Coordinates of C-alpha atoms in Angstrom, one line a residue:
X1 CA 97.4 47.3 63.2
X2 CA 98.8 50.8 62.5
X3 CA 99.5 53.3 65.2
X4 CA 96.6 55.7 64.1
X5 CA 94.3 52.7 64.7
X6 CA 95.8 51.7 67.8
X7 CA 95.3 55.2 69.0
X8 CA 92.0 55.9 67.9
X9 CA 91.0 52.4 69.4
X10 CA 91.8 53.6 72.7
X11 CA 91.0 57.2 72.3
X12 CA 87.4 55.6 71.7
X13 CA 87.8 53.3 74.8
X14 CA 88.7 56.2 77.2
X15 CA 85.5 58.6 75.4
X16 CA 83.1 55.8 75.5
X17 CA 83.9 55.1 79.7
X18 CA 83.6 58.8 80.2
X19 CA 80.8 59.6 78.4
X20 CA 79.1 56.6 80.1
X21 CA 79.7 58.2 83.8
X22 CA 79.9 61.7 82.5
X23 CA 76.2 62.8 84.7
X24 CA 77.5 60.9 87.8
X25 CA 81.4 62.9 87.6
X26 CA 79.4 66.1 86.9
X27 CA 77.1 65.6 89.9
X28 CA 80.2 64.9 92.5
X29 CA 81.6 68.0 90.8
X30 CA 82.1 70.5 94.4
X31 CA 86.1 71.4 93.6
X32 CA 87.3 73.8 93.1
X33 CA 83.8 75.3 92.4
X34 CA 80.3 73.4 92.6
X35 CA 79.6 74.2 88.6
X36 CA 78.1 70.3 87.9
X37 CA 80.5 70.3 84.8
X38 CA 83.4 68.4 85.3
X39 CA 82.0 65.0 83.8
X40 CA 80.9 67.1 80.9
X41 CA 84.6 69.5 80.4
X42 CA 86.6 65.9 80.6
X43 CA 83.9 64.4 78.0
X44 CA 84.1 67.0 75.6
X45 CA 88.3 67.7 75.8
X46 CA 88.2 63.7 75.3
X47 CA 85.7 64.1 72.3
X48 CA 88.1 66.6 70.4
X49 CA 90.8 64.3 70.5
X50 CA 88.6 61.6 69.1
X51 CA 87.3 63.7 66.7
X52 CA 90.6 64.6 64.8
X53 CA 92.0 60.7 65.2
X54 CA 89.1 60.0 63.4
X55 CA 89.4 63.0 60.3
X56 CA 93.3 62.2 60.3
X57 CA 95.3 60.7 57.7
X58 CA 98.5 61.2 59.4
X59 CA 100.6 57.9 59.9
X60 CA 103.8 58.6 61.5
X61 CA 103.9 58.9 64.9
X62 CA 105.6 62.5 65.7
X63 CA 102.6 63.4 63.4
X64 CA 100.0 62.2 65.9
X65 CA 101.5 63.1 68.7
X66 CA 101.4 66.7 67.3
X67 CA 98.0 66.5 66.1
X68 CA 96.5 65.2 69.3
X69 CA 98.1 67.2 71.4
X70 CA 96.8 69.8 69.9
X71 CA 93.1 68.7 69.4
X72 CA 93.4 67.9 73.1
X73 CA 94.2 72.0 73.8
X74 CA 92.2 73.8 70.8
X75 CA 89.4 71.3 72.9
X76 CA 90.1 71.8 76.3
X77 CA 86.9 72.8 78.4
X78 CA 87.1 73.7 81.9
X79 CA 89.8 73.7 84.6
X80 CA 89.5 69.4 84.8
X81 CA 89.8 69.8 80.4
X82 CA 92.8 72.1 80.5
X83 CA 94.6 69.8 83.0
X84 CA 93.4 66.7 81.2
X85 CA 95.1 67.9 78.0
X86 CA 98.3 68.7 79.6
X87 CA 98.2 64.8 81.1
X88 CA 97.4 63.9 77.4
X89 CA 100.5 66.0 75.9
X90 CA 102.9 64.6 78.9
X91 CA 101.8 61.1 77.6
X92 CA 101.8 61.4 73.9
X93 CA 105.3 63.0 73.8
X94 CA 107.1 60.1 75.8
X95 CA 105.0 57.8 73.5
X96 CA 105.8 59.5 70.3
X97 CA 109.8 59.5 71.2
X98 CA 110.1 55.9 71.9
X99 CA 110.3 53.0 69.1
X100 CA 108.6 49.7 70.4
X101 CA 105.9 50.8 73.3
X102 CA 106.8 48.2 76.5
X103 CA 105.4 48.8 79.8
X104 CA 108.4 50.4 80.6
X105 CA 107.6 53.4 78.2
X106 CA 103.9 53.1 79.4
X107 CA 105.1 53.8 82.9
X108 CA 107.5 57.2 81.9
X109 CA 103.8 57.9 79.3
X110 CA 102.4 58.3 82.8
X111 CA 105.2 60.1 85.2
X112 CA 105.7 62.4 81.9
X113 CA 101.5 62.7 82.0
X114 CA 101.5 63.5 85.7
X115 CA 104.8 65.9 86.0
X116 CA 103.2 68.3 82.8
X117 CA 99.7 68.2 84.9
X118 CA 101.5 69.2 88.0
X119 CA 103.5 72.3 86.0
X120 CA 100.1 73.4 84.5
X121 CA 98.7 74.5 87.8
X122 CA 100.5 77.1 89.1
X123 CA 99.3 76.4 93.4
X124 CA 98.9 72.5 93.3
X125 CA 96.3 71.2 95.3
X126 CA 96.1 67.3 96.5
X127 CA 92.9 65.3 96.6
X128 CA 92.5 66.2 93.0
X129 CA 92.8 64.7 89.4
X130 CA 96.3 65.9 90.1
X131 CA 96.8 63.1 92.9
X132 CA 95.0 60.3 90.8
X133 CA 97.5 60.9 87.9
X134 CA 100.3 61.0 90.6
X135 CA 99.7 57.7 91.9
X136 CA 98.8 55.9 88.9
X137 CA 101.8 57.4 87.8
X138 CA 103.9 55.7 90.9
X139 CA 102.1 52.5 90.5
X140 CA 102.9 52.1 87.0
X141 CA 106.4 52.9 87.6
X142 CA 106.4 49.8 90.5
X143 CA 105.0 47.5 88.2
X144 CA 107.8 48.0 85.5
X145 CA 109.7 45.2 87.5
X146 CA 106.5 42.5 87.2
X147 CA 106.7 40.1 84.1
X148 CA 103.3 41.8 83.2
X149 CA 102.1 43.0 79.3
X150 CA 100.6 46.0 78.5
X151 CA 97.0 45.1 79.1
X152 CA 97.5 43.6 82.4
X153 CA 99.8 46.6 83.7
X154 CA 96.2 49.3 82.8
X155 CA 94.3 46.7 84.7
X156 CA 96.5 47.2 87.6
X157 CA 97.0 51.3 86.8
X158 CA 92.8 50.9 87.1
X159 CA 92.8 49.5 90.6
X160 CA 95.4 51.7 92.1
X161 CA 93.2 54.6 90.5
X162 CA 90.2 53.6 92.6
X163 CA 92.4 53.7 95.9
X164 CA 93.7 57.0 94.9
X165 CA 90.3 58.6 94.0
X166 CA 88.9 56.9 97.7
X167 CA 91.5 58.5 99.9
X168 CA 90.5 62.4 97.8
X169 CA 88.2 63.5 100.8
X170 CA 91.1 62.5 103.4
X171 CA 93.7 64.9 101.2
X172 CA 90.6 67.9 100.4
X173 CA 88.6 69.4 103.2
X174 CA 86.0 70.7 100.9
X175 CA 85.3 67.1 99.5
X176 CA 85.3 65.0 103.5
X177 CA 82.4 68.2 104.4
X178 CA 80.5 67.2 101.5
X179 CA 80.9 63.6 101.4
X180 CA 82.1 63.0 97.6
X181 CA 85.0 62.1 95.7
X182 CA 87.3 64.5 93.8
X183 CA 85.0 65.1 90.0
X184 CA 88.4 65.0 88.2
X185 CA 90.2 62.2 90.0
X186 CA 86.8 60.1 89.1
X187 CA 86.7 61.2 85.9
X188 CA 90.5 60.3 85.2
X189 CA 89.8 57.2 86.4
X190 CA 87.2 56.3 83.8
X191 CA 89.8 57.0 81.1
X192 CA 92.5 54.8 82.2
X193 CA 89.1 52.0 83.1
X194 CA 88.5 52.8 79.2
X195 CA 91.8 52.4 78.0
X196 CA 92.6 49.2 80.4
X197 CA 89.3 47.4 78.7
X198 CA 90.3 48.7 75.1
X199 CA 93.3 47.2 75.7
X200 CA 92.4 44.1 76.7
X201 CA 89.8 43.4 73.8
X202 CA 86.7 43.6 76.5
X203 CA 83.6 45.0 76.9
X204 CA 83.8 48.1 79.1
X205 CA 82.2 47.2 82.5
X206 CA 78.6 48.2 83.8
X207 CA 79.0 52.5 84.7
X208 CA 79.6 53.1 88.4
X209 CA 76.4 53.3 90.2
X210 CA 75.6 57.2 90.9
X211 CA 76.0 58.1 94.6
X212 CA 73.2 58.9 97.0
X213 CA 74.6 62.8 97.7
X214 CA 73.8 64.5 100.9
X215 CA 72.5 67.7 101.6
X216 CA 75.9 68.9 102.1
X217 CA 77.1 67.5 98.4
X218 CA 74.2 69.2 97.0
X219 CA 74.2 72.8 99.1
X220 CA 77.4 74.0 98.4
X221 CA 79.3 77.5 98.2
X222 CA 79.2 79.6 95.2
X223 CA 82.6 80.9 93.5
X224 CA 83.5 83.9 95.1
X225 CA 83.9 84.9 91.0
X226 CA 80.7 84.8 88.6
X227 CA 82.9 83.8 84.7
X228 CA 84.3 80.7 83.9
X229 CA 86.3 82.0 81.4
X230 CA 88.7 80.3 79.0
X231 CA 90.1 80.8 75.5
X232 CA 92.9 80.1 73.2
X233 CA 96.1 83.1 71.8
X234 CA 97.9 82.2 69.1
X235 CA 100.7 84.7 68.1
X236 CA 104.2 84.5 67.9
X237 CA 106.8 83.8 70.6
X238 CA 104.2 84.0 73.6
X239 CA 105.0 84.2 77.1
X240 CA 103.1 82.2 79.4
X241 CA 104.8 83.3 82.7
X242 CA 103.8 86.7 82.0
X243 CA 99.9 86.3 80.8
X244 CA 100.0 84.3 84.0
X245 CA 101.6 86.6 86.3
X246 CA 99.3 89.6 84.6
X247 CA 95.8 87.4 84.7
X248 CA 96.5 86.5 88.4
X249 CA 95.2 89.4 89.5
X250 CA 91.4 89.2 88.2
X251 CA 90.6 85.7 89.8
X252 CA 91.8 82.3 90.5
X253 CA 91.8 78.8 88.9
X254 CA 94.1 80.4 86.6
X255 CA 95.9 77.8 84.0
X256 CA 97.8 79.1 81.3
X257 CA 99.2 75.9 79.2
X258 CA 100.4 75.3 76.1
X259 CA 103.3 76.8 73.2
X260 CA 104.7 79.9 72.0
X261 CA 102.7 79.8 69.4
X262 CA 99.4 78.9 71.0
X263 CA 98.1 79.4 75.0
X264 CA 95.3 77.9 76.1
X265 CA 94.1 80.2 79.1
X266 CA 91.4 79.5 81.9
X267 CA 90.7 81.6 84.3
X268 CA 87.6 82.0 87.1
X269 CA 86.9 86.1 87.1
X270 CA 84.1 88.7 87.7
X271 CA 86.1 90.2 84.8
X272 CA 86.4 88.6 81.2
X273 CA 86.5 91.4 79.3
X274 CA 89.8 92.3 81.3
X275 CA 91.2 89.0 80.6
X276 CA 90.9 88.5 76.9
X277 CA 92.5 92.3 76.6
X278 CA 95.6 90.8 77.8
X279 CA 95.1 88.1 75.3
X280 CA 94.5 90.5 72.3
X281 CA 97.4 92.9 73.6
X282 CA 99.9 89.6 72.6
X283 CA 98.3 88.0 69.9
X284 CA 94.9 86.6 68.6
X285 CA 91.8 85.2 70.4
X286 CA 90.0 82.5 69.6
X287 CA 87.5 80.1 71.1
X288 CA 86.2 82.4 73.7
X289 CA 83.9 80.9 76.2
X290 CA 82.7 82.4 78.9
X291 CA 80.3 80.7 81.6
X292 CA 78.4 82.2 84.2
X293 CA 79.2 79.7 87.4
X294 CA 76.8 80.7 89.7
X295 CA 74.0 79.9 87.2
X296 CA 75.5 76.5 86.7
X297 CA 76.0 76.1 90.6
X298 CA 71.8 76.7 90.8
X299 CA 71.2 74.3 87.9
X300 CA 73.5 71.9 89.5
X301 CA 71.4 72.1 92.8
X302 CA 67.9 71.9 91.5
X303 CA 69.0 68.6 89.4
X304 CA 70.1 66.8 92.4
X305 CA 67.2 68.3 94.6
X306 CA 65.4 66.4 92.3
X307 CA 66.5 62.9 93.4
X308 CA 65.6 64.4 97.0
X309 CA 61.8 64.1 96.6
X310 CA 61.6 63.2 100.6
X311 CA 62.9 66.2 101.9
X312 CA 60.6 67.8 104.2
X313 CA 60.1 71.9 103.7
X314 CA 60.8 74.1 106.1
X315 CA 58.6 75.8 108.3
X316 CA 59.4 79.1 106.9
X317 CA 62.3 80.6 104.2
X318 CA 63.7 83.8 103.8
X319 CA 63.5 86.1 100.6
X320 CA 66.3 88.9 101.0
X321 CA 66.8 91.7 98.2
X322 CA 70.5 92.3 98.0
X323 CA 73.0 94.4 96.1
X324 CA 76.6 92.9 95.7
X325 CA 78.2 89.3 95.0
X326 CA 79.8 89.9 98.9
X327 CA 76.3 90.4 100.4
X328 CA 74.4 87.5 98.7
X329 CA 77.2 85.4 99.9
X330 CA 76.4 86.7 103.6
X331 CA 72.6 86.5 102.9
X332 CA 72.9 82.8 101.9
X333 CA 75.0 81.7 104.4
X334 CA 73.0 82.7 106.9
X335 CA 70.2 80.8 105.6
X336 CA 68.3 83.3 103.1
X337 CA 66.5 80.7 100.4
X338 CA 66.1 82.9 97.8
X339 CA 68.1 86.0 96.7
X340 CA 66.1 88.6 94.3
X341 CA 69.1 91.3 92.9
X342 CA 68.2 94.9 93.9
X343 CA 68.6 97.7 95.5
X344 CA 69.5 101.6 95.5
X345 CA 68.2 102.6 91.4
X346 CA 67.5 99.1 90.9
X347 CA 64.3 98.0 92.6
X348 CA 63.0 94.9 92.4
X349 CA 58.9 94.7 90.9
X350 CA 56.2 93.3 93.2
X351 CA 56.5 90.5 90.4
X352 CA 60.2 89.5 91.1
X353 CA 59.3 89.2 94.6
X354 CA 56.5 87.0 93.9
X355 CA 58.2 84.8 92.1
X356 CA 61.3 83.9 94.8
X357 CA 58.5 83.4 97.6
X358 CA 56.6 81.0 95.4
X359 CA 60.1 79.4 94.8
X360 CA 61.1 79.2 98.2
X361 CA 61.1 75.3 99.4
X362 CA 59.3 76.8 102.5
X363 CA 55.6 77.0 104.2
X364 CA 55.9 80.5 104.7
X365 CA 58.3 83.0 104.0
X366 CA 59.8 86.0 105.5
X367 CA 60.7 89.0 103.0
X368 CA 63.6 91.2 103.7
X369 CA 63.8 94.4 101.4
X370 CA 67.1 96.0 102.6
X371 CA 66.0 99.0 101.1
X372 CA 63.4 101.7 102.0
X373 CA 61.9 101.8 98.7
X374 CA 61.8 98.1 98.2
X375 CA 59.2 97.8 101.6
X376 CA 55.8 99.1 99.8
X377 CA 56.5 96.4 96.8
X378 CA 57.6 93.8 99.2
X379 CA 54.5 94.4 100.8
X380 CA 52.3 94.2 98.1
X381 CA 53.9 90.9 97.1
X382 CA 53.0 89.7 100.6
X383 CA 49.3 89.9 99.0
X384 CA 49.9 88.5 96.2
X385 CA 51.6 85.4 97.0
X386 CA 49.7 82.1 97.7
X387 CA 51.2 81.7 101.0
X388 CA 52.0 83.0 104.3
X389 CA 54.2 86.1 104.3
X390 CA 55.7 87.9 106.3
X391 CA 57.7 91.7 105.6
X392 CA 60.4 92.6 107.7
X393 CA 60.8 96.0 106.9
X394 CA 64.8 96.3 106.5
X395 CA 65.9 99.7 105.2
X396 CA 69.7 98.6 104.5
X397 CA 71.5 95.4 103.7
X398 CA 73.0 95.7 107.2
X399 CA 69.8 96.0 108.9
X400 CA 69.0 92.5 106.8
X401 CA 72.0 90.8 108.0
X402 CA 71.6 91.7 111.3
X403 CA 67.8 90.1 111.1
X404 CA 69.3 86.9 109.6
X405 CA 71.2 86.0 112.8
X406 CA 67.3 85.8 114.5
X407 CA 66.3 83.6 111.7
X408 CA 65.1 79.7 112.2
X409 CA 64.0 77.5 109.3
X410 CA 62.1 75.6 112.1
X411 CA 60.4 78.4 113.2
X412 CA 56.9 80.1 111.9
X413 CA 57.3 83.1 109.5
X414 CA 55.1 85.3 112.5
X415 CA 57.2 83.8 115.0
X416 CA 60.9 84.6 112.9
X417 CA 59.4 87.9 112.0
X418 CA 58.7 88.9 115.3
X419 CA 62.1 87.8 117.0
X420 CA 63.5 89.9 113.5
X421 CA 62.0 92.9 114.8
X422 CA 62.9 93.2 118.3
X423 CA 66.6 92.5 117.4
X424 CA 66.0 95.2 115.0
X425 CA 65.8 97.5 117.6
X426 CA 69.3 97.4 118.9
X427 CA 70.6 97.7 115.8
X428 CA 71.8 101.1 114.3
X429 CA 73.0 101.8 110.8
X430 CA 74.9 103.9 108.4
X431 CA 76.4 104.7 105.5
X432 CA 78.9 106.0 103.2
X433 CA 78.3 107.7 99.9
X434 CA 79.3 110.3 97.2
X435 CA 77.0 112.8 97.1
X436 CA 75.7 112.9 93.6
X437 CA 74.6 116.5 93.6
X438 CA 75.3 119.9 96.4
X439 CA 72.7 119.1 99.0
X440 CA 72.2 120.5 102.2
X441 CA 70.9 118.1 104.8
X442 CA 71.1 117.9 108.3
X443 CA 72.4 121.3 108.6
X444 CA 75.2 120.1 106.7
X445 CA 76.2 121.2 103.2
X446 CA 78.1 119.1 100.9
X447 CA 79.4 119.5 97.3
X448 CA 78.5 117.4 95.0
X449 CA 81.0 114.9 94.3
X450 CA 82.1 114.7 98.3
X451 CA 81.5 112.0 100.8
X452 CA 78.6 111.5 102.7
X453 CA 78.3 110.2 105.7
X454 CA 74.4 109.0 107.4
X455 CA 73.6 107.6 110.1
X456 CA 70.2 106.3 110.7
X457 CA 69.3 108.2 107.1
X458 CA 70.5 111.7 108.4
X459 CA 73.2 113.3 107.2
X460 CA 76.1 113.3 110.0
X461 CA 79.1 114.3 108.0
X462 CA 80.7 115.4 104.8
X463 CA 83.8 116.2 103.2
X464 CA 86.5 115.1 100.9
X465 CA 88.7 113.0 103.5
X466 CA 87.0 109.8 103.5
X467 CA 88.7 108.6 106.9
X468 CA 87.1 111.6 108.5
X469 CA 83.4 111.3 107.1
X470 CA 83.1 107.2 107.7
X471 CA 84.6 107.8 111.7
X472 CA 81.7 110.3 112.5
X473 CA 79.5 107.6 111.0
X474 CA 81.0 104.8 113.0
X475 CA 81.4 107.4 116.3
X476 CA 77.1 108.0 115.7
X477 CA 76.0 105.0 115.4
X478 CA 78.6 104.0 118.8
X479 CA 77.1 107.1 121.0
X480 CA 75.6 104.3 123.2
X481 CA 78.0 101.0 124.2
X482 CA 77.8 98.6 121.4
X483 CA 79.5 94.9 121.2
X484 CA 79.4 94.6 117.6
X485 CA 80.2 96.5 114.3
X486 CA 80.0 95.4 111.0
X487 CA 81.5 97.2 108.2
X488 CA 80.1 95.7 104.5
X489 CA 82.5 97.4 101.6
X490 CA 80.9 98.3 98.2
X491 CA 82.1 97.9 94.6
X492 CA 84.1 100.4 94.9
X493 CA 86.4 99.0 97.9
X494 CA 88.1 101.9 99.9
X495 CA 90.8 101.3 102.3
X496 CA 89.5 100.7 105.6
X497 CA 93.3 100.5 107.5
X498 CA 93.4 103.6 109.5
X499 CA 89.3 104.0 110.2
X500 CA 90.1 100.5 111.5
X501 CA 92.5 101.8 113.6
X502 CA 90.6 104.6 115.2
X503 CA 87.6 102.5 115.8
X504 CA 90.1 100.2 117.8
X505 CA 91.7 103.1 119.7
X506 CA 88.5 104.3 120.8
X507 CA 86.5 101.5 121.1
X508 CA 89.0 98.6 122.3
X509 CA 86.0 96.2 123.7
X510 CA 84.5 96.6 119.9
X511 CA 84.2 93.4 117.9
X512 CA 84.6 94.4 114.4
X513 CA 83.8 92.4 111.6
X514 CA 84.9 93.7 107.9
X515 CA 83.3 91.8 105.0
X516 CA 83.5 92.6 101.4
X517 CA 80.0 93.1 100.0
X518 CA 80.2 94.4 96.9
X519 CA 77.7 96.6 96.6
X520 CA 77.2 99.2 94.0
X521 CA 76.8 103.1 94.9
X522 CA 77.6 102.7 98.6
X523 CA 81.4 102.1 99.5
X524 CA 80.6 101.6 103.1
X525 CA 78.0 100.3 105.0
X526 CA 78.4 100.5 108.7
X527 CA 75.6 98.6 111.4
X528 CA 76.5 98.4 115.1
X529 CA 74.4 96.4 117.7

């Protein structure tokens, strides 16, 4: 048998295992982001490679070696893809150097496989495919000494893979709080279970049964960043280190692998646009794709919600219009079921509002409009819905926040509502803006293009020094003792160092807490309570 059919042989072997788990791997799928595609990115990288073994005519082996290690990057999809090509060009190259393949070779196939994963990530993290390959790796290496061929040393590379992807939730905190194994490890596993059985001349065995998830598998964090982004730049003489060093600064998961001649680049970002201009400013772009995370993350839930048919409702569920990826984030963590986008110039219709109460998994429903021109349509949608509703009428995000802390899934809607508005009481709020035209409010006049400071919706300050205009918010809204503030920047993130500061001085039993929301036309929103 020729190399090319030896190596399409197993190339089929490892595709047909993963494709045969591929829904289970995407439903363990929480790290580094809870995007239900892991099963599907190692599939599809897997897929390429099989793809061009089977158009190729190429014989020799050099000529393979380059020809799937290239499929295998031109195909990579996803973080657990990109990594999985870079185990596949480790491999190939100590393969395609050697004469006769012993399990010697094999085991320095899988160190070189493991150490080339381990470069592609530029902050390693253990309990990952990373580890799987790592062990395997070591085990293989151990073995070299055992009078064992080539078929019975994948066998044994196969059971030391299933240790290493058990002990993932002791190595990954993210992975012990939801109860699962590591996505990639399992999915790594499958190939080497495919390539073990191909090797062997059997049958591939029965697909691991899918896991019963919890709650906690299935609930899980969004990405702080929205775009799965990822895309190939060819051009001449390339420099990884420095589209690396240059893309690090819109997001994370960043891997930047391949040649000086071609870079395969992946990168999580709330800005793609930014990161294939620094692929077109050194060479040309190609196979751009771009997927939007949080979308997956809420597909991913509602398919293994599905297989939770038993679940009882809640009593009640809250319905929160927000502004900013920081402030759905806060929202959802504090127990808000449903987030409908909106806010200043971008109300929400009675009909949007609707449709997230009749989503909620809840009874009844409490509605938050964190805006004072959101309340009449949240109330309106209160009549139309088909069940209980109750309005809450928050004027600002941080007036919403502060009403989630009251909020009890356990509870009645009347009953959280009421408890929502008495807390509401002790709560002030303010904020700062840039004032979009001169105005004269409050006695105060302000240019246009100058802050604006409000507290309570009155105009309390103005000018151009931003320090100065947010402390006589903050100093307003502290006229009477307070034991908490909480500051919520916008899109538009200003530097909050020495208003920090001044707060402190003058308010040293304060407790503040600083989040980043993200929201559009306000660059601070200040609450106290």
């Amino acid at each position: 048998m020729s190399d090319l059919e030896i190596v399409r042989n197993l190339a089929r072997g490892a595709l047909d295992s993963l494709e045969r788990n591929r829904q289970r791997i995407d439903d363990l799928n929480v790290y580094p982001v809870p995007d239900g595609d892991t099963g599907t990115n190692l599939t599809l990288t897997a897929r390429s490679v099989v793809d061009q073994l089977e158009q190729t005519t190429t014989e020799d082996r050099p000529g393979l070696v380059k020809e799937v290690t290239r499929a295998a990057l031109m195909g990579a999809r996803g973080n657990s893809g990109v990594i999985l090509s870079q185990i596949i060009r480790g491999a190939a190259e100590t393969l395609g150097s050697e004469g006769e393949i012993d399990t010697n070779v094999v085991a320095r196939a899988f160190r070189s496989a493991s150490d080339a994963a381990y470069r592609a990530v530029r902050k390693p993290v253990e309990g990952t495919i990373l580890s799987v390959i790592r062990e395997i790796a070591e085990e293989a290496e151990a073995r070299t000494a055992d009078d064992l061929d080539k078929a019975a040393l994948l066998k044994e590379l196969v059971h030391r893979g299933e240790l290493a992807v058990e002990r993932t939730p002791e190595q990954l905190e993210v992975l012990r709080e939801a109860g699962v194994v590591d996505a990639g490890g399992a999915g790594l596993l499958e190939i080497v279970r495919g390539l073990a059985a191909t090797a062997a001349g059997e049958p591939l065995p029965e697909p691991v049964q899918r896991e019963e998830l919890t709650i906690d598998a299935i609930h899980q964090e969004l990405s702080p960043y929205r775009y799965c982004t990822a895309f190939m730049i060819e051009g001449d003489e390339l420099d990884a280190d420095s589209i690396e060093a240059e893309l690090e600064q819109l997001g994370d998961s960043l891997l930047v692998v391949g040649d000086p001649e071609a870079l395969k680049v992946h990168v999580h970002t709330d800005e793609p646009g930014r990161a294939l201009e620094v692929g077109t400013r050194v060479g040309v772009i190609d196979r751009v794709e771009i997927a939007n995370m949080h979308e997956q993350t809420a597909q991913r839930t509602d398919r293994l919600l599905e297989a939770v048919p038993d679940a009882p409702p809640s009593a009640s569920g809250v319905v929160a219009v927000v502004a900013g990826e920081g402030n759905r984030r806060l929202f959802e963590s504090l127990g808000a079921a449903r987030i409908v986008e909106g806010g200043q110039t971008m109300n929400p219709s009675a009909a949007d509002l609707v449709a997230a109460i009749e989503a909620t998994p809840a009874e009844e429903v409490v509605v938050l409009p964190n805006n004072s021109n959101v309340i009449l349509s949240a109330e309106q949608a209160a009549d139309l819905a088909t069940k209980p509703v109750e309005v809450v009428p928050t004027d600002s995000i941080p007036a919403g926040l502060a009403a989630m802390v009251a909020f009890s899934p356990d509870r009645p809607a009347d009953e959280n509502a009421q408890e929502m508005r008495e807390l509401l009481e002790s709560v002030k709020t303010g904020e700062v803006t840039i004032a979009s035209r001169d105005v004269q409010m409050n006695g105060l006049d302000v240019r246009k293009g100058a802050w604006l400071g409000l507290a309570e919706g009155k105009a309390v300050a103005g000018g151009s020094d931003f320090e100065e205009v947010a402390a006589a918010v903050a100093e307003q809204l502290l006229a009477e003792p307070r034991g908490i503030m909480t500051l919520l920047t916008g899109a538009d993130e200003p530097d909050l160092e020495g208003l920090l500061k001044r707060i402190e001085e003058r308010h040293p039993d304060l407790e503040l807490d600083v989040h980043s929301g993200g929201q559009p036309h306000y660059p601070l929103l200040l609450s106290a309570e």
